[in-house]
Short mmCIF file of C-alpha atoms in Angstrom, two decimals:
data_model
loop_
_atom_site.label_atom_id
_atom_site.label_comp_id
_atom_site.label_asym_id
_atom_site.label_seq_id
_atom_site.Cartn_x
_atom_site.Cartn_y
_atom_site.Cartn_z
CA UNK A 1 31.36 19.10 24.24
CA UNK A 2 30.91 14.96 25.88
CA UNK A 3 27.59 15.71 28.33
CA UNK A 4 27.32 17.98 24.67
CA UNK A 5 27.80 14.82 21.92
CA UNK A 6 25.70 12.33 24.21
CA UNK A 7 23.04 14.99 25.06
CA UNK A 8 22.71 14.36 21.02
CA UNK A 9 22.80 10.89 20.91
CA UNK A 10 20.82 10.98 22.53
CA UNK A 11 18.37 13.03 21.12
CA UNK A 12 19.57 11.30 17.73
CA UNK A 13 18.72 7.24 19.49
CA UNK A 14 14.62 8.60 21.27
CA UNK A 15 13.99 10.44 17.21
CA UNK A 16 14.75 7.05 15.47
CA UNK A 17 12.98 5.46 17.90
CA UNK A 18 9.63 6.86 17.84
CA UNK A 19 9.86 6.89 14.03
CA UNK A 20 10.28 3.44 14.09
CA UNK A 21 6.78 3.36 16.06
CA UNK A 22 4.91 5.93 13.67
CA UNK A 23 6.20 4.35 11.52
CA UNK A 24 4.84 0.55 12.32
CA UNK A 25 1.14 2.61 13.91
CA UNK A 26 0.99 4.21 10.12
CA UNK A 27 1.73 0.82 8.87
CA UNK A 28 -0.38 -1.25 10.91
CA UNK A 29 -3.46 0.95 11.31
CA UNK A 30 -3.65 1.70 6.83
CA UNK A 31 -1.26 -1.04 4.91
CA UNK A 32 -4.67 -3.26 3.95
CA UNK A 33 -3.20 -6.73 5.24
CA UNK A 34 -3.59 -6.24 8.53
CA UNK A 35 -7.36 -6.92 8.40
CA UNK A 36 -9.70 -4.89 9.76
CA UNK A 37 -10.62 -4.28 13.83
CA UNK A 38 -12.98 -6.08 15.93
CA UNK A 39 -15.68 -2.77 17.00
CA UNK A 40 -17.44 -2.85 20.15
CA UNK A 41 -20.68 -4.29 18.94
CA UNK A 42 -18.84 -7.35 17.96
CA UNK A 43 -16.58 -7.41 21.09
CA UNK A 44 -20.22 -7.48 22.89
CA UNK A 45 -21.25 -10.89 21.29
CA UNK A 46 -17.87 -12.37 21.69
CA UNK A 47 -18.53 -11.81 25.50
CA UNK A 48 -20.68 -14.66 25.23
CA UNK A 49 -18.41 -16.76 24.72
CA UNK A 50 -16.46 -19.00 27.33
CA UNK A 51 -13.40 -18.76 24.85
CA UNK A 52 -13.76 -14.64 25.48
CA UNK A 53 -12.16 -13.37 28.80
CA UNK A 54 -10.60 -9.89 30.16
CA UNK A 55 -11.08 -8.49 26.71
CA UNK A 56 -9.50 -11.49 24.21
CA UNK A 57 -9.60 -15.12 23.14
CA UNK A 58 -7.82 -17.74 26.00
CA UNK A 59 -7.28 -21.15 24.91
CA UNK A 60 -8.28 -23.64 27.58
CA UNK A 61 -5.70 -23.97 29.27
CA UNK A 62 -3.75 -21.29 29.99
CA UNK A 63 -1.26 -20.70 26.96
CA UNK A 64 0.59 -19.72 25.32
CA UNK A 65 2.10 -17.42 27.47
CA UNK A 66 1.64 -14.21 27.45
CA UNK A 67 6.41 -12.41 26.08
CA UNK A 68 7.72 -9.29 26.97
CA UNK A 69 8.63 -6.96 24.39
CA UNK A 70 12.26 -8.21 25.82
CA UNK A 71 11.04 -11.45 25.11
CA UNK A 72 10.04 -10.44 22.20
CA UNK A 73 13.44 -9.48 20.94
CA UNK A 74 15.49 -12.29 22.59
CA UNK A 75 12.67 -14.67 20.67
CA UNK A 76 13.02 -13.13 17.15
CA UNK A 77 17.31 -12.26 16.94
CA UNK A 78 17.17 -16.44 18.01
CA UNK A 79 14.76 -16.79 14.98
CA UNK A 80 15.99 -14.12 12.70
CA UNK A 81 20.51 -14.94 13.95
CA UNK A 82 19.75 -18.56 13.27
CA UNK A 83 21.38 -20.97 10.64
CA UNK A 84 19.22 -23.93 9.96
CA UNK A 85 21.03 -26.59 7.02
CA UNK A 86 18.71 -27.85 5.43
CA UNK A 87 16.44 -25.63 5.81
CA UNK A 88 14.32 -25.36 2.39
CA UNK A 89 14.74 -27.27 -0.29
CA UNK A 90 17.44 -26.84 -2.33
CA UNK A 91 15.32 -25.79 -5.27
CA UNK A 92 11.42 -24.92 -5.36
CA UNK A 93 9.51 -27.96 -4.96
CA UNK A 94 8.15 -29.80 -8.99
CA UNK A 95 3.81 -29.46 -9.15
CA UNK A 96 1.51 -32.05 -10.05
CA UNK A 97 -1.23 -29.74 -12.75
CA UNK A 98 -3.93 -30.00 -12.25
CA UNK A 99 -6.54 -29.21 -15.27
CA UNK A 100 -8.78 -27.04 -15.29
CA UNK A 101 -11.60 -28.64 -17.89
CA UNK A 102 -11.38 -31.83 -15.42
CA UNK A 103 -11.53 -30.22 -12.44
CA UNK A 104 -14.31 -27.75 -12.04
CA UNK A 105 -15.85 -31.25 -14.10
CA UNK A 106 -14.78 -33.20 -11.42
CA UNK A 107 -18.21 -35.49 -10.18
CA UNK A 108 -16.45 -38.45 -7.85
CA UNK A 109 -15.94 -39.89 -4.76
CA UNK A 110 -15.07 -37.15 -2.56
CA UNK A 111 -10.61 -36.03 -3.73
CA UNK A 112 -8.64 -33.44 -2.13
CA UNK A 113 -5.69 -31.31 -3.42
CA UNK A 114 -3.17 -30.49 -1.18
CA UNK A 115 -1.98 -26.81 -2.56
CA UNK A 116 1.18 -26.83 0.28
CA UNK A 117 1.41 -26.00 4.01
CA UNK A 118 -2.25 -26.44 4.89
CA UNK A 119 -4.30 -25.43 1.47
CA UNK A 120 -6.29 -27.61 0.16
CA UNK A 121 -9.31 -27.71 -2.63
CA UNK A 122 -11.84 -30.33 -1.43
CA UNK A 123 -14.46 -31.16 -3.65
CA UNK A 124 -17.59 -33.26 -2.23
CA UNK A 125 -21.16 -33.80 -3.12
CA UNK A 126 -20.52 -31.62 -6.03
CA UNK A 127 -19.32 -28.61 -3.75
CA UNK A 128 -15.93 -27.04 -4.41
CA UNK A 129 -14.72 -25.71 -0.92
CA UNK A 130 -10.85 -24.18 -0.28
CA UNK A 131 -9.32 -24.22 3.12
CA UNK A 132 -7.13 -21.95 4.32
CA UNK A 133 -6.37 -21.28 1.07
CA UNK A 134 -2.74 -19.45 1.31
CA UNK A 135 -1.71 -18.45 -2.36
CA UNK A 136 0.34 -15.97 -1.53
CA UNK A 137 4.45 -15.50 -2.16
CA UNK A 138 5.09 -15.02 1.42
CA UNK A 139 3.65 -15.56 4.90
CA UNK A 140 3.98 -11.81 5.89
CA UNK A 141 1.76 -8.43 5.39
CA UNK A 142 4.56 -7.38 2.93
CA UNK A 143 6.15 -9.40 0.31
CA UNK A 144 10.07 -7.58 1.94
CA UNK A 145 9.19 -9.50 5.22
CA UNK A 146 9.13 -12.69 4.60
CA UNK A 147 11.12 -16.38 2.90
CA UNK A 148 9.65 -17.33 -0.16
CA UNK A 149 7.99 -20.09 -0.22
CA UNK A 150 9.07 -23.86 -1.62
CA UNK A 151 7.19 -23.55 -4.34
CA UNK A 152 6.28 -20.81 -6.97
CA UNK A 153 3.88 -22.54 -9.39
CA UNK A 154 0.84 -24.06 -7.74
CA UNK A 155 -1.36 -26.81 -9.15
CA UNK A 156 -3.99 -24.47 -10.80
CA UNK A 157 -3.39 -21.29 -10.71
CA UNK A 158 -5.96 -19.47 -9.14
CA UNK A 159 -7.77 -17.77 -11.42
CA UNK A 160 -8.14 -21.31 -13.18
CA UNK A 161 -10.06 -22.20 -10.54
CA UNK A 162 -13.94 -22.81 -10.72
CA UNK A 163 -15.98 -21.57 -9.21
CA UNK A 164 -15.90 -22.20 -5.08
CA UNK A 165 -19.00 -22.64 -3.32
CA UNK A 166 -17.92 -22.52 0.13
CA UNK A 167 -13.96 -20.65 1.96
CA UNK A 168 -12.76 -22.27 5.19
CA UNK A 169 -11.31 -20.67 7.25
CA UNK A 170 -8.94 -21.52 10.78
CA UNK A 171 -7.31 -18.61 12.08
CA UNK A 172 -5.77 -14.95 11.02
CA UNK A 173 -1.87 -16.17 10.14
CA UNK A 174 -0.18 -14.93 7.78
CA UNK A 175 0.83 -18.63 6.41
CA UNK A 176 -3.41 -19.19 6.25
CA UNK A 177 -4.75 -16.35 5.46
CA UNK A 178 -3.73 -13.76 3.05
CA UNK A 179 -5.31 -10.77 2.27
CA UNK A 180 -4.06 -10.59 -1.65
CA UNK A 181 -4.85 -14.59 -1.70
CA UNK A 182 -8.90 -13.28 -0.85
CA UNK A 183 -8.65 -10.89 -3.31
CA UNK A 184 -8.46 -13.08 -5.71
CA UNK A 185 -11.21 -15.54 -4.67
CA UNK A 186 -13.96 -13.20 -3.09
CA UNK A 187 -15.73 -12.57 -6.15
CA UNK A 188 -16.09 -16.52 -6.86
CA UNK A 189 -16.78 -17.66 -3.75
CA UNK A 190 -20.35 -18.30 -2.43
CA UNK A 191 -19.71 -18.60 1.26
CA UNK A 192 -16.92 -17.86 3.73
CA UNK A 193 -17.08 -19.86 7.20
CA UNK A 194 -14.65 -18.55 10.20
CA UNK A 195 -14.24 -18.60 13.81
CA UNK A 196 -15.03 -15.78 15.78
CA UNK A 197 -13.53 -12.72 15.03
CA UNK A 198 -12.29 -13.36 11.39
CA UNK A 199 -15.59 -11.93 9.49
CA UNK A 200 -13.43 -8.40 10.43
CA UNK A 201 -11.03 -9.02 8.45
CA UNK A 202 -13.08 -10.65 5.23
CA UNK A 203 -15.46 -7.67 5.40
CA UNK A 204 -12.50 -5.29 5.78
CA UNK A 205 -11.36 -6.17 2.48
CA UNK A 206 -14.04 -5.90 1.00
CA UNK A 207 -16.46 -9.63 1.51
CA UNK A 208 -19.91 -8.65 2.26
CA UNK A 209 -21.00 -9.47 5.74
CA UNK A 210 -24.10 -11.31 3.89
CA UNK A 211 -21.74 -13.60 2.92
CA UNK A 212 -20.10 -14.64 5.95
CA UNK A 213 -20.62 -17.23 8.83
CA UNK A 214 -18.80 -16.73 12.11
CA UNK A 215 -19.01 -19.94 14.63
CA UNK A 216 -17.57 -20.56 18.02
CA UNK A 217 -15.91 -24.10 18.84
CA UNK A 218 -18.33 -26.05 18.92
CA UNK A 219 -21.57 -24.98 17.11
CA UNK A 220 -22.30 -25.61 14.07
CA UNK A 221 -23.48 -25.43 10.95
CA UNK A 222 -24.88 -27.01 7.48
CA UNK A 223 -23.78 -26.54 3.90
CA UNK A 224 -26.26 -27.59 1.89
CA UNK A 225 -26.21 -32.03 2.02
CA UNK A 226 -22.73 -31.08 4.11
CA UNK A 227 -22.01 -29.86 8.15
CA UNK A 228 -19.32 -28.21 9.32
CA UNK A 229 -18.13 -28.30 13.09
CA UNK A 230 -16.39 -25.38 14.41
CA UNK A 231 -13.88 -27.24 17.13
CA UNK A 232 -11.40 -26.65 19.71
CA UNK A 233 -7.70 -25.92 18.81
CA UNK A 234 -4.72 -24.69 21.55
CA UNK A 235 -3.10 -21.36 19.62
CA UNK A 236 -3.53 -17.81 19.68
CA UNK A 237 -4.36 -15.21 16.37
CA UNK A 238 -3.17 -11.95 15.79
CA UNK A 239 -1.65 -10.78 12.92
CA UNK A 240 -0.01 -6.82 14.12
CA UNK A 241 1.15 -6.88 18.04
CA UNK A 242 -1.24 -4.63 19.01
CA UNK A 243 -4.58 -7.59 17.94
CA UNK A 244 -3.08 -10.19 19.22
CA UNK A 245 -6.24 -13.26 20.58
CA UNK A 246 -8.58 -10.28 19.25
CA UNK A 247 -9.91 -14.07 16.66
CA UNK A 248 -10.57 -16.90 17.52
CA UNK A 249 -8.83 -19.85 16.68
CA UNK A 250 -10.58 -23.40 15.62
CA UNK A 251 -9.87 -26.75 13.90
CA UNK A 252 -13.23 -27.55 11.59
CA UNK A 253 -15.35 -31.68 11.11
CA UNK A 254 -16.51 -31.48 7.23
CA UNK A 255 -19.00 -34.05 7.56
CA UNK A 256 -21.19 -35.28 4.67
CA UNK A 257 -23.52 -38.48 4.54
CA UNK A 258 -20.37 -41.00 3.35
CA UNK A 259 -17.39 -38.66 4.68
CA UNK A 260 -15.67 -37.43 7.59
CA UNK A 261 -13.25 -35.35 8.01
CA UNK A 262 -10.77 -33.49 10.68
CA UNK A 263 -8.28 -30.83 9.70
CA UNK A 264 -6.45 -29.80 12.71
CA UNK A 265 -6.02 -26.21 12.02
CA UNK A 266 -2.79 -25.62 14.21
CA UNK A 267 -2.93 -25.91 17.13
CA UNK A 268 -1.19 -27.18 20.30
CA UNK A 269 -0.72 -31.13 21.53
CA UNK A 270 -3.55 -31.15 24.16
CA UNK A 271 -7.18 -33.06 25.32
CA UNK A 272 -9.38 -31.54 23.18
CA UNK A 273 -8.20 -33.71 20.26
CA UNK A 274 -9.66 -36.67 22.11
CA UNK A 275 -12.54 -34.76 23.36
CA UNK A 276 -13.53 -34.26 19.13
CA UNK A 277 -12.71 -38.16 18.17
CA UNK A 278 -14.79 -39.13 20.79
CA UNK A 279 -18.04 -36.30 19.57
CA UNK A 280 -17.13 -36.94 15.41
CA UNK A 281 -14.78 -40.24 14.93
CA UNK A 282 -14.45 -41.95 12.86
CA UNK A 283 -12.23 -40.14 10.44
CA UNK A 284 -12.09 -41.05 7.34
CA UNK A 285 -8.80 -38.87 7.22
CA UNK A 286 -7.55 -36.17 9.06
CA UNK A 287 -5.04 -33.45 8.30
CA UNK A 288 -2.84 -32.46 11.00
CA UNK A 289 -0.41 -30.31 11.76
CA UNK A 290 3.36 -31.17 11.91
CA UNK A 291 5.71 -28.50 11.14
CA UNK A 292 6.37 -25.46 12.24
CA UNK A 293 7.22 -26.34 15.74
CA UNK A 294 9.96 -25.06 18.44
CA UNK A 295 10.85 -26.18 22.74
CA UNK A 296 10.15 -22.48 22.66
CA UNK A 297 6.15 -22.47 21.39
CA UNK A 298 5.33 -26.05 22.21
CA UNK A 299 2.19 -25.39 23.72
CA UNK A 300 1.04 -24.39 19.69
CA UNK A 301 2.18 -26.32 17.83
CA UNK A 302 2.85 -29.90 17.93
CA UNK A 303 5.80 -32.00 17.79
CA UNK A 304 5.92 -34.38 14.75
CA UNK A 305 5.49 -37.65 17.90
CA UNK A 306 2.61 -35.82 19.01
CA UNK A 307 0.28 -34.89 15.05
CA UNK A 308 0.50 -38.97 15.17
CA UNK A 309 -0.73 -39.32 18.51
CA UNK A 310 -2.65 -36.75 17.85
CA UNK A 311 -4.38 -38.57 14.50
CA UNK A 312 -4.91 -41.81 17.21
CA UNK A 313 -6.62 -39.65 19.36
CA UNK A 314 -9.41 -37.75 16.80
CA UNK A 315 -10.18 -41.49 15.68
CA UNK A 316 -8.70 -41.20 12.00
CA UNK A 317 -9.22 -44.06 9.88
CA UNK A 318 -6.16 -43.21 7.68
CA UNK A 319 -3.50 -39.21 8.27
CA UNK A 320 -1.95 -36.98 6.46
CA UNK A 321 0.67 -33.83 7.94
CA UNK A 322 0.45 -30.50 6.89
CA UNK A 323 2.05 -27.03 7.38
CA UNK A 324 5.31 -28.28 6.11
CA UNK A 325 6.42 -28.23 2.89
CA UNK A 326 5.35 -24.53 2.36
CA UNK A 327 7.24 -21.70 3.91
CA UNK A 328 9.97 -21.91 6.61
CA UNK A 329 8.78 -20.66 9.86
CA UNK A 330 10.72 -22.75 12.42
CA UNK A 331 14.51 -23.49 12.71
CA UNK A 332 13.98 -27.10 12.01
CA UNK A 333 15.44 -29.02 8.74
CA UNK A 334 12.56 -28.69 6.46
CA UNK A 335 12.17 -32.87 6.45
CA UNK A 336 12.21 -33.39 9.53
CA UNK A 337 8.82 -32.99 10.38
CA UNK A 338 7.48 -35.75 7.43
CA UNK A 339 10.56 -38.26 8.37
CA UNK A 340 9.69 -37.88 12.69
CA UNK A 341 5.70 -37.95 12.04
CA UNK A 342 6.52 -41.08 9.11
CA UNK A 343 8.70 -42.10 12.32
CA UNK A 344 6.17 -42.20 14.48
CA UNK A 345 2.81 -43.38 12.73
CA UNK A 346 4.77 -46.16 11.76
CA UNK A 347 5.59 -47.31 15.15
CA UNK A 348 2.23 -46.55 16.68
CA UNK A 349 0.68 -48.81 13.92
CA UNK A 350 -1.42 -45.70 12.12
CA UNK A 351 -1.67 -45.10 8.51
CA UNK A 352 -0.25 -42.30 6.61
CA UNK A 353 -0.25 -40.61 3.56
CA UNK A 354 2.21 -38.07 1.88
CA UNK A 355 1.25 -36.67 -1.12
CA UNK A 356 3.05 -34.83 -3.10
CA UNK A 357 1.61 -30.82 -4.00
CA UNK A 358 -1.00 -30.86 -6.23
CA UNK A 359 -1.74 -35.49 -6.26
CA UNK A 360 -4.77 -36.89 -5.62
CA UNK A 361 -6.24 -37.66 -2.63
CA UNK A 362 -9.01 -39.55 -2.36
CA UNK A 363 -10.96 -38.92 0.67
CA UNK A 364 -12.66 -42.90 1.54
CA UNK A 365 -10.21 -44.86 0.20
CA UNK A 366 -8.48 -47.03 2.73
CA UNK A 367 -4.51 -47.03 0.14
CA UNK A 368 -1.54 -45.46 0.55
CA UNK A 369 0.10 -44.97 -3.12
CA UNK A 370 2.34 -42.71 -2.35
CA UNK A 371 6.81 -42.34 -2.20
CA UNK A 372 9.03 -40.26 -0.94
CA UNK A 373 8.79 -37.50 -2.94
CA UNK A 374 11.27 -35.28 -0.65
CA UNK A 375 14.52 -37.50 -0.30
CA UNK A 376 16.82 -35.83 -2.15
CA UNK A 377 15.38 -32.71 -2.30
#
């Protein structure tokens, strides 16, 4: 009798595990937010990249470490069971609103507007450019699989955005490349610039191939009077367990005749920052990743002190910390990134700006009219 019960219990467990595996396979293969797959034709192109080895993209250094299934489960368990005091603001963050008519008719010196996390509207040389536009509610493939973002409103709602001349993406993670956002902006966007492989997701979501330019590290392209350079980052990619490192990740340099901007994307601290500074610096403004870090994944996300040092490495006249103030994707106090990077920037005598979501950022102005708006929130 006991053997029969044990046998039935084992069969039940195996059946449940089998059900979960089948459900996961069906979910990842047919739910559209997971994106496209890299075809054999694309692989033929990508093998020419110095970053593409052993069937996947790689960092210059051998990081991040490939986790075993057990290590992955342990990491997930730690993340979801650890209580984080002040992990989120007490209330939804306030947002400075933009006037849609003024945005559409803007023609002054280059400016940026932060939409939270790593998303920006850049208006430069009479062009409207979105950088890592992520206007979704959660940084996950489905609303039930993630926590809500810190701001429920945006400086300008997506449907009120002007015609977008170009969109730039740094990599394919959910807090940067969002399915619903792409659906909302693709018909009002002239062109998409992405690192190698990310175009497969856009094509799967209905963006014509003719509107996508994929670049490898150190490749450049022109867009009107602007130059876009795809530059290195130390990170990783993947939108499901079975397609890790199938697309490339990067940072970006955006240059006009008079302004020079650096966007770090997501990255751990590494020598590439100095290489970029030597080749493309100095920068009027560097938008530097600062948030969602932990010692368990220090190779792929910088600590705030490293963010400040990386700002010096790229030869930035001023830096703005990004990748914070949007989502809870790590185990730190939500204001820990800004407080620590601010302290280190002061120590290094590096100018750091801290605009609120929706506040004007004048790219080339060397002033700092911003406040410690996060205090008490």
